[in-house]
Amino acid sequence: QVQLVESGGGLVQPGGSLRLSCAASGRIFSIAVMGWYRRTPGKQRELAATITRGGSTVTTDDVKGRFTISRDNAKNTVYLQMNSLKPEDTAVYYCTADVTDYSGSYYRRNDYWGQGTQVTVSS
């Protein structure tokens, strides 16, 4: 089993910054893509950014130029640096990872999700 644990959410004023972290643990053989999604009240979960193991990133237009995704492969951790935050960035942020995990000699590939961390941007 694999667990993803997010941290770093909280309350911040408009224009402020936060850094989210998400650490994966368990019987991990490798992690391909890692990413961050967010869900605002009344809306579906939407993509914010993704990053491959090699460091290639995709950032959606809503956060482009303000959010930066990065990862530390040795720590199985992905980060989301959020700058110039706006009230509309208020959401629950979820990390996800495309993981190959193992049990004995059996390997499988699955998408795992964290429990979510609340980010509130308000004055």
Coordinates of C-alpha atoms in Angstrom, one line a residue:
Q1 CA 0.0 0.0 0.0
V2 CA 1.1 3.5 -0.7
Q3 CA 0.2 6.7 1.2
L4 CA 0.4 10.3 0.0
V5 CA 0.5 12.9 2.8
E6 CA 0.1 16.6 2.0
S7 CA 1.1 19.5 4.1
G8 CA 1.5 23.3 3.9
G9 CA -2.1 24.5 3.4
G10 CA -3.6 27.3 5.4
L11 CA -5.0 30.8 5.4
V12 CA -3.1 33.5 3.4
Q13 CA -3.9 37.0 2.3
P14 CA -4.4 37.9 -1.4
G15 CA -1.0 38.4 -3.0
G16 CA 0.7 36.0 -0.5
S17 CA 2.5 32.7 -1.0
L18 CA 2.2 29.2 0.2
R19 CA 4.2 26.0 -0.5
L20 CA 2.5 22.7 -0.5
S21 CA 4.3 19.4 0.0
C22 CA 3.2 15.9 -0.7
A23 CA 5.3 12.9 0.4
A24 CA 4.7 9.4 -0.9
S25 CA 5.5 6.4 1.3
G26 CA 5.1 2.6 1.2
R27 CA 6.3 -0.1 -1.1
I28 CA 7.2 2.1 -3.9
F29 CA 9.2 0.8 -6.9
S30 CA 9.0 4.0 -8.9
I31 CA 6.8 7.1 -9.5
A32 CA 6.1 8.4 -12.9
V33 CA 4.0 11.5 -13.0
M34 CA 3.1 13.5 -9.9
G35 CA 0.6 16.3 -9.8
W36 CA -1.7 18.7 -8.0
Y37 CA -5.4 19.1 -8.4
R38 CA -7.8 21.4 -6.7
R39 CA -11.5 21.4 -5.9
T40 CA -13.5 24.5 -5.1
P41 CA -17.0 24.3 -3.6
G42 CA -19.6 23.3 -6.2
K43 CA -17.0 22.4 -8.8
Q44 CA -15.3 19.3 -9.9
R45 CA -11.7 18.6 -9.1
E46 CA -9.5 20.3 -11.7
L47 CA -5.8 20.0 -12.7
A48 CA -3.3 22.6 -11.5
A49 CA 0.0 21.2 -12.5
T50 CA 1.9 17.9 -13.2
I51 CA 5.5 16.9 -13.4
T52 CA 7.2 13.8 -14.8
R53 CA 10.1 12.0 -13.2
G54 CA 12.4 13.7 -15.6
G55 CA 11.1 17.1 -14.6
S56 CA 8.8 18.0 -17.5
T57 CA 5.9 20.1 -16.2
V58 CA 2.5 21.1 -17.3
T59 CA 0.7 24.1 -15.7
T60 CA -2.8 25.1 -16.4
D61 CA -3.6 28.6 -17.6
D62 CA -5.3 29.6 -14.4
V63 CA -2.1 29.2 -12.4
K64 CA 0.6 29.7 -15.0
G65 CA 3.2 32.2 -14.0
R66 CA 2.1 32.1 -10.4
F67 CA 2.4 28.4 -9.4
T68 CA 5.5 26.2 -9.8
I69 CA 5.6 22.5 -9.4
S70 CA 8.8 20.6 -8.5
R71 CA 9.7 17.2 -7.1
D72 CA 12.5 15.4 -5.2
N73 CA 12.7 11.9 -6.6
A74 CA 15.0 10.7 -3.8
K75 CA 12.3 11.7 -1.3
N76 CA 9.3 10.7 -3.4
T77 CA 8.0 14.2 -2.7
V78 CA 6.2 16.8 -4.9
Y79 CA 5.9 20.5 -4.1
L80 CA 3.7 23.3 -5.3
Q81 CA 5.0 26.8 -4.8
M82 CA 2.0 29.2 -5.0
N83 CA 2.7 32.9 -5.4
S84 CA 0.5 35.9 -6.0
L85 CA -2.4 34.0 -4.6
K86 CA -6.0 35.2 -5.4
P87 CA -9.3 34.5 -3.6
E88 CA -10.3 32.3 -6.5
D89 CA -7.4 30.0 -5.6
T90 CA -9.3 29.0 -2.5
A91 CA -9.8 25.3 -2.7
V92 CA -8.9 21.9 -1.3
Y93 CA -5.6 20.9 -3.0
Y94 CA -4.9 17.2 -3.7
C95 CA -1.7 15.6 -4.8
T96 CA -1.6 12.5 -7.0
A97 CA 1.0 10.1 -8.0
D98 CA 1.3 7.4 -10.7
V99 CA 3.1 4.8 -8.7
T100 CA 4.5 1.3 -9.5
D101 CA 4.3 -0.4 -6.1
Y102 CA 5.1 -4.0 -5.2
S103 CA 4.2 -6.8 -2.9
G104 CA 6.8 -9.6 -2.9
S105 CA 7.6 -10.2 -6.5
Y106 CA 4.3 -8.8 -7.8
Y107 CA 4.4 -5.3 -9.2
R108 CA 1.4 -3.1 -10.2
R109 CA 0.8 0.4 -11.3
N110 CA -1.8 2.6 -9.7
D111 CA -2.9 6.2 -9.2
Y112 CA -2.9 7.3 -5.6
W113 CA -4.4 10.4 -4.1
G114 CA -3.7 12.3 -0.9
Q115 CA -6.4 13.3 1.6
G116 CA -6.3 17.0 0.5
T117 CA -5.2 20.2 2.2
Q118 CA -7.2 23.4 2.5
V119 CA -5.9 26.6 1.0
T120 CA -7.9 29.7 1.8
V121 CA -7.0 33.1 0.3
S122 CA -8.8 35.9 2.1
S123 CA -8.2 39.2 3.7

